[in-house]
């Protein structure tokens, strides 16, 4: 059991904390619990969890603030975060994802789904190839800072969601290669449920809108009919 992966759960509602703790322990994870942000920060000074499950609605330091703080500090910047959100609205989730959370789960959630998400995030964070730790991409009219998640197209900053960013990152790091939808799903969405090859198409469309000069005549992100997509690095000049 020495190799059990450690998960920190930050949630003020005891019932939900117990539910998470019980189900993760059943799956042989070792679980640390914190009732609020302050406790979580204290725990993080002496423990090195592999992942944090972070409720957004916390007393004191909010989940979003804590998320931002963890991403700012170099010791915890790479710590994967799964957000829990009670809100039906999309706004909080988007802010959380932009702030660096890896995924979110809306309450009420099924314990099985929670465990599946945890595994998927851990798998992704372990499987990152060295190329993805490259600090930046800078070619022609496209600049990407992989550590700050900033994207500049023709000198202007571009706002992308986390998934759009990850999709773009994977494509630019694999230039001129035909990437099929399953590869993209696997690399960008990992083991997430409720995603289909259509999800890839929808995100590609949004990404083109954000970065292409004319998204109806894309030059960078090309469609390879019947197969998938290709990033044409030569078109960046
Ligand atoms: Ca709460």
mmCIF file of C-alpha atoms and ligand atoms in Angstrom:
data_model
loop_
_atom_site.group_PDB
_atom_site.id
_atom_site.type_symbol
_atom_site.label_atom_id
_atom_site.label_comp_id
_atom_site.label_asym_id
_atom_site.label_seq_id
_atom_site.Cartn_x
_atom_site.Cartn_y
_atom_site.Cartn_z
ATOM 1 C CA UNK A 1 0.000 0.000 0.000
ATOM 2 C CA UNK A 2 3.035 2.252 0.164
ATOM 3 C CA UNK A 3 2.481 3.156 -3.456
ATOM 4 C CA UNK A 4 -1.175 4.177 -3.006
ATOM 5 C CA UNK A 5 -1.902 7.444 -4.708
ATOM 6 C CA UNK A 6 -2.949 10.240 -2.416
ATOM 7 C CA UNK A 7 -6.028 12.344 -3.048
ATOM 8 C CA UNK A 8 -6.844 15.488 -1.086
ATOM 9 C CA UNK A 9 -10.559 16.254 -0.768
ATOM 10 C CA UNK A 10 -11.444 19.855 0.079
ATOM 11 C CA UNK A 11 -15.141 20.060 0.935
ATOM 12 C CA UNK A 12 -16.992 21.551 3.895
ATOM 13 C CA UNK A 13 -20.032 19.285 3.647
ATOM 14 C CA UNK A 14 -19.212 16.200 5.755
ATOM 15 C CA UNK A 15 -21.611 13.910 3.862
ATOM 16 C CA UNK A 16 -20.043 14.620 0.511
ATOM 17 C CA UNK A 17 -16.540 14.439 1.943
ATOM 18 C CA UNK A 18 -17.334 11.031 3.416
ATOM 19 C CA UNK A 19 -18.864 9.834 0.169
ATOM 20 C CA UNK A 20 -15.737 10.796 -1.735
ATOM 21 C CA UNK A 21 -13.435 9.422 0.943
ATOM 22 C CA UNK A 22 -15.299 6.097 1.146
ATOM 23 C CA UNK A 23 -15.402 5.502 -2.581
ATOM 24 C CA UNK A 24 -11.787 6.438 -3.199
ATOM 25 C CA UNK A 25 -10.598 4.293 -0.288
ATOM 26 C CA UNK A 26 -12.543 1.372 -1.783
ATOM 27 C CA UNK A 27 -10.500 1.915 -4.935
ATOM 28 C CA UNK A 28 -7.270 1.790 -2.910
ATOM 29 C CA UNK A 29 -6.514 5.465 -2.971
ATOM 30 C CA UNK A 30 -5.235 7.072 0.174
ATOM 31 C CA UNK A 31 -7.443 10.029 1.086
ATOM 32 C CA UNK A 32 -6.666 13.261 2.939
ATOM 33 C CA UNK A 33 -9.534 15.483 4.017
ATOM 34 C CA UNK A 34 -9.822 19.234 4.512
ATOM 35 C CA UNK A 35 -12.915 21.204 5.503
ATOM 36 C CA UNK A 36 -11.777 24.470 4.001
ATOM 37 C CA UNK A 37 -9.025 26.204 2.083
ATOM 38 C CA UNK A 38 -6.924 26.993 5.124
ATOM 39 C CA UNK A 39 -6.850 23.390 6.263
ATOM 40 C CA UNK A 40 -6.045 22.344 2.721
ATOM 41 C CA UNK A 41 -3.079 24.728 2.534
ATOM 42 C CA UNK A 42 -1.767 23.484 5.877
ATOM 43 C CA UNK A 43 -2.052 19.888 4.754
ATOM 44 C CA UNK A 44 -0.256 20.716 1.529
ATOM 45 C CA UNK A 45 2.746 21.963 3.475
ATOM 46 C CA UNK A 46 3.488 18.481 4.710
ATOM 47 C CA UNK A 47 1.711 16.159 2.292
ATOM 48 C CA UNK A 48 2.224 15.689 -1.412
ATOM 49 C CA UNK A 49 -1.087 14.495 -2.849
ATOM 50 C CA UNK A 50 -1.311 13.323 -6.463
ATOM 51 C CA UNK A 51 -4.596 15.116 -7.055
ATOM 52 C CA UNK A 52 -7.001 17.525 -5.346
ATOM 53 C CA UNK A 53 -10.781 17.268 -5.415
ATOM 54 C CA UNK A 54 -11.858 20.810 -4.764
ATOM 55 C CA UNK A 55 -15.356 22.025 -3.949
ATOM 56 C CA UNK A 56 -16.041 25.505 -5.273
ATOM 57 C CA UNK A 57 -18.436 26.470 -2.482
ATOM 58 C CA UNK A 58 -16.268 26.695 0.610
ATOM 59 C CA UNK A 59 -16.442 28.922 3.669
ATOM 60 C CA UNK A 60 -13.581 31.423 3.869
ATOM 61 C CA UNK A 61 -11.188 31.083 0.956
ATOM 62 C CA UNK A 62 -13.372 30.089 -2.012
ATOM 63 C CA UNK A 63 -12.607 27.111 -4.186
ATOM 64 C CA UNK A 64 -11.746 29.354 -7.108
ATOM 65 C CA UNK A 65 -9.331 31.403 -5.016
ATOM 66 C CA UNK A 66 -7.699 28.256 -3.729
ATOM 67 C CA UNK A 67 -7.423 26.932 -7.279
ATOM 68 C CA UNK A 68 -5.717 30.138 -8.371
ATOM 69 C CA UNK A 69 -3.373 30.023 -5.411
ATOM 70 C CA UNK A 70 -2.350 26.424 -6.080
ATOM 71 C CA UNK A 71 -1.636 27.203 -9.714
ATOM 72 C CA UNK A 72 0.466 30.240 -8.765
ATOM 73 C CA UNK A 73 2.730 28.398 -6.369
ATOM 74 C CA UNK A 74 5.471 26.480 -8.078
ATOM 75 C CA UNK A 75 5.226 23.518 -5.642
ATOM 76 C CA UNK A 76 1.576 22.960 -6.484
ATOM 77 C CA UNK A 77 1.322 24.423 -9.991
ATOM 78 C CA UNK A 78 1.259 20.979 -11.583
ATOM 79 C CA UNK A 79 -1.045 19.390 -9.020
ATOM 80 C CA UNK A 80 -4.118 18.148 -10.926
ATOM 81 C CA UNK A 81 -7.459 19.555 -9.730
ATOM 82 C CA UNK A 82 -10.936 18.106 -10.106
ATOM 83 C CA UNK A 83 -13.537 20.761 -9.226
ATOM 84 C CA UNK A 84 -16.855 19.993 -7.636
ATOM 85 C CA UNK A 85 -19.593 22.423 -8.458
ATOM 86 C CA UNK A 86 -23.177 22.687 -7.306
ATOM 87 C CA UNK A 87 -24.040 25.384 -9.753
ATOM 88 C CA UNK A 88 -26.052 24.640 -12.824
ATOM 89 C CA UNK A 89 -24.552 27.615 -14.670
ATOM 90 C CA UNK A 90 -21.520 27.215 -16.849
ATOM 91 C CA UNK A 91 -19.741 30.368 -15.694
ATOM 92 C CA UNK A 92 -18.043 28.937 -12.597
ATOM 93 C CA UNK A 93 -16.856 25.865 -14.422
ATOM 94 C CA UNK A 94 -15.363 27.913 -17.199
ATOM 95 C CA UNK A 95 -13.621 30.235 -14.750
ATOM 96 C CA UNK A 96 -12.312 27.188 -12.882
ATOM 97 C CA UNK A 97 -11.046 25.536 -16.043
ATOM 98 C CA UNK A 98 -9.433 28.751 -17.178
ATOM 99 C CA UNK A 99 -7.816 29.020 -13.790
ATOM 100 C CA UNK A 100 -6.178 25.673 -14.392
ATOM 101 C CA UNK A 101 -8.529 23.032 -12.989
ATOM 102 C CA UNK A 102 -8.253 19.847 -15.008
ATOM 103 C CA UNK A 103 -11.891 18.843 -14.979
ATOM 104 C CA UNK A 104 -15.132 19.401 -13.122
ATOM 105 C CA UNK A 105 -17.961 17.345 -11.766
ATOM 106 C CA UNK A 106 -21.407 18.801 -11.099
ATOM 107 C CA UNK A 107 -23.235 17.788 -7.950
ATOM 108 C CA UNK A 108 -24.964 15.468 -7.470
ATOM 109 C CA UNK A 109 -22.464 13.094 -9.035
ATOM 110 C CA UNK A 110 -22.243 9.338 -9.037
ATOM 111 C CA UNK A 111 -19.304 7.924 -7.069
ATOM 112 C CA UNK A 112 -18.376 5.757 -10.046
ATOM 113 C CA UNK A 113 -18.168 8.767 -12.295
ATOM 114 C CA UNK A 114 -16.051 10.577 -9.711
ATOM 115 C CA UNK A 115 -13.600 7.672 -9.504
ATOM 116 C CA UNK A 116 -13.473 7.448 -13.315
ATOM 117 C CA UNK A 117 -12.652 11.159 -13.597
ATOM 118 C CA UNK A 118 -9.944 10.889 -10.942
ATOM 119 C CA UNK A 119 -8.329 7.996 -12.793
ATOM 120 C CA UNK A 120 -8.554 9.790 -16.130
ATOM 121 C CA UNK A 121 -6.895 12.929 -14.772
ATOM 122 C CA UNK A 122 -4.136 10.939 -13.084
ATOM 123 C CA UNK A 123 -3.520 8.964 -16.255
ATOM 124 C CA UNK A 124 -3.260 12.150 -18.282
ATOM 125 C CA UNK A 125 -0.971 13.899 -15.840
ATOM 126 C CA UNK A 126 1.369 10.910 -15.759
ATOM 127 C CA UNK A 127 1.348 10.316 -19.478
ATOM 128 C CA UNK A 128 2.412 13.781 -20.559
ATOM 129 C CA UNK A 129 5.327 13.351 -22.932
ATOM 130 C CA UNK A 130 8.370 15.568 -22.541
ATOM 131 C CA UNK A 131 7.421 17.636 -25.578
ATOM 132 C CA UNK A 132 4.374 18.933 -23.733
ATOM 133 C CA UNK A 133 6.544 20.427 -21.068
ATOM 134 C CA UNK A 134 8.212 22.617 -23.684
ATOM 135 C CA UNK A 135 7.821 26.169 -22.376
ATOM 136 C CA UNK A 136 6.495 27.768 -25.511
ATOM 137 C CA UNK A 137 5.659 27.535 -29.173
ATOM 138 C CA UNK A 138 6.623 30.530 -31.293
ATOM 139 C CA UNK A 139 6.368 30.353 -35.019
ATOM 140 C CA UNK A 140 5.232 32.926 -37.540
ATOM 141 C CA UNK A 141 1.939 34.409 -36.455
ATOM 142 C CA UNK A 142 1.238 31.918 -33.656
ATOM 143 C CA UNK A 143 2.645 32.134 -30.144
ATOM 144 C CA UNK A 144 1.671 29.814 -27.295
ATOM 145 C CA UNK A 145 2.956 29.943 -23.751
ATOM 146 C CA UNK A 146 2.342 26.457 -22.373
ATOM 147 C CA UNK A 147 2.884 27.434 -18.764
ATOM 148 C CA UNK A 148 0.588 30.474 -18.646
ATOM 149 C CA UNK A 149 -1.895 29.122 -21.220
ATOM 150 C CA UNK A 150 -1.627 32.330 -23.225
ATOM 151 C CA UNK A 151 -2.162 32.240 -26.963
ATOM 152 C CA UNK A 152 -1.324 35.050 -29.351
ATOM 153 C CA UNK A 153 -2.444 35.060 -32.959
ATOM 154 C CA UNK A 154 -1.028 37.737 -35.240
ATOM 155 C CA UNK A 155 0.111 39.574 -32.120
ATOM 156 C CA UNK A 156 -3.275 39.585 -30.408
ATOM 157 C CA UNK A 157 -4.220 37.553 -27.343
ATOM 158 C CA UNK A 158 -6.843 34.878 -27.974
ATOM 159 C CA UNK A 159 -9.137 33.425 -25.319
ATOM 160 C CA UNK A 160 -9.543 29.688 -25.423
ATOM 161 C CA UNK A 161 -11.241 27.232 -23.109
ATOM 162 C CA UNK A 162 -9.004 24.625 -21.502
ATOM 163 C CA UNK A 163 -10.059 21.930 -23.977
ATOM 164 C CA UNK A 164 -9.536 24.204 -26.959
ATOM 165 C CA UNK A 165 -6.112 25.054 -25.586
ATOM 166 C CA UNK A 166 -5.190 21.404 -25.070
ATOM 167 C CA UNK A 167 -6.418 20.552 -28.530
ATOM 168 C CA UNK A 168 -4.323 23.327 -30.062
ATOM 169 C CA UNK A 169 -1.273 22.338 -28.005
ATOM 170 C CA UNK A 170 -1.504 18.719 -29.093
ATOM 171 C CA UNK A 171 -1.903 19.724 -32.725
ATOM 172 C CA UNK A 172 1.012 22.177 -32.829
ATOM 173 C CA UNK A 173 3.252 19.655 -31.095
ATOM 174 C CA UNK A 174 2.326 17.111 -33.760
ATOM 175 C CA UNK A 175 2.531 19.250 -36.895
ATOM 176 C CA UNK A 176 1.733 17.973 -40.365
ATOM 177 C CA UNK A 177 0.586 14.647 -38.959
ATOM 178 C CA UNK A 178 -2.918 13.435 -39.681
ATOM 179 C CA UNK A 179 -4.643 13.064 -36.328
ATOM 180 C CA UNK A 180 -7.816 11.036 -36.256
ATOM 181 C CA UNK A 181 -10.712 11.823 -33.965
ATOM 182 C CA UNK A 182 -10.019 8.901 -31.657
ATOM 183 C CA UNK A 183 -6.427 10.037 -31.108
ATOM 184 C CA UNK A 184 -7.586 13.540 -30.320
ATOM 185 C CA UNK A 185 -10.306 12.273 -27.990
ATOM 186 C CA UNK A 186 -7.825 10.102 -26.194
ATOM 187 C CA UNK A 187 -5.141 12.760 -25.848
ATOM 188 C CA UNK A 188 -7.321 15.718 -24.969
ATOM 189 C CA UNK A 189 -10.315 14.184 -23.246
ATOM 190 C CA UNK A 190 -8.644 11.100 -21.738
ATOM 191 C CA UNK A 191 -11.104 8.695 -20.202
ATOM 192 C CA UNK A 192 -13.905 11.241 -19.864
ATOM 193 C CA UNK A 193 -17.394 9.987 -20.373
ATOM 194 C CA UNK A 194 -20.039 11.717 -22.494
ATOM 195 C CA UNK A 195 -17.649 12.628 -25.263
ATOM 196 C CA UNK A 196 -18.024 11.434 -28.832
ATOM 197 C CA UNK A 197 -16.090 12.072 -32.041
ATOM 198 C CA UNK A 198 -18.584 14.920 -32.589
ATOM 199 C CA UNK A 199 -17.101 16.622 -29.537
ATOM 200 C CA UNK A 200 -13.810 16.881 -31.422
ATOM 201 C CA UNK A 201 -15.518 18.466 -34.442
ATOM 202 C CA UNK A 202 -17.299 21.018 -32.277
ATOM 203 C CA UNK A 203 -14.048 22.031 -30.557
ATOM 204 C CA UNK A 204 -12.164 22.183 -33.847
ATOM 205 C CA UNK A 205 -14.816 24.530 -35.168
ATOM 206 C CA UNK A 206 -14.480 26.817 -32.146
ATOM 207 C CA UNK A 207 -10.712 26.683 -32.314
ATOM 208 C CA UNK A 208 -10.779 27.701 -35.970
ATOM 209 C CA UNK A 209 -13.081 30.601 -35.139
ATOM 210 C CA UNK A 210 -10.567 31.731 -32.535
ATOM 211 C CA UNK A 211 -7.316 31.385 -34.474
ATOM 212 C CA UNK A 212 -7.953 31.255 -38.221
ATOM 213 C CA UNK A 213 -8.124 34.422 -40.278
ATOM 214 C CA UNK A 214 -11.187 33.045 -42.078
ATOM 215 C CA UNK A 215 -12.600 30.038 -40.270
ATOM 216 C CA UNK A 216 -14.570 29.013 -43.360
ATOM 217 C CA UNK A 217 -11.307 28.669 -45.255
ATOM 218 C CA UNK A 218 -8.942 27.335 -42.587
ATOM 219 C CA UNK A 219 -5.246 27.396 -43.399
ATOM 220 C CA UNK A 220 -3.754 26.057 -40.173
ATOM 221 C CA UNK A 221 -6.198 23.452 -38.945
ATOM 222 C CA UNK A 222 -7.032 21.361 -41.974
ATOM 223 C CA UNK A 223 -9.688 18.717 -42.379
ATOM 224 C CA UNK A 224 -8.488 15.400 -43.731
ATOM 225 C CA UNK A 225 -11.668 13.949 -45.164
ATOM 226 C CA UNK A 226 -12.829 10.719 -43.636
ATOM 227 C CA UNK A 227 -9.902 10.638 -41.203
ATOM 228 C CA UNK A 228 -9.541 13.665 -38.971
ATOM 229 C CA UNK A 229 -7.448 16.805 -38.810
ATOM 230 C CA UNK A 230 -3.965 18.080 -39.480
ATOM 231 C CA UNK A 231 -2.079 21.129 -38.286
ATOM 232 C CA UNK A 232 -0.214 22.726 -41.176
ATOM 233 C CA UNK A 233 2.838 24.344 -39.638
ATOM 234 C CA UNK A 234 4.033 25.673 -42.997
ATOM 235 C CA UNK A 235 0.974 27.904 -43.220
ATOM 236 C CA UNK A 236 2.112 29.829 -40.125
ATOM 237 C CA UNK A 237 4.758 31.807 -42.022
HETATM 238 CA CA1 LIG B 1 -19.352 23.051 -0.136
#
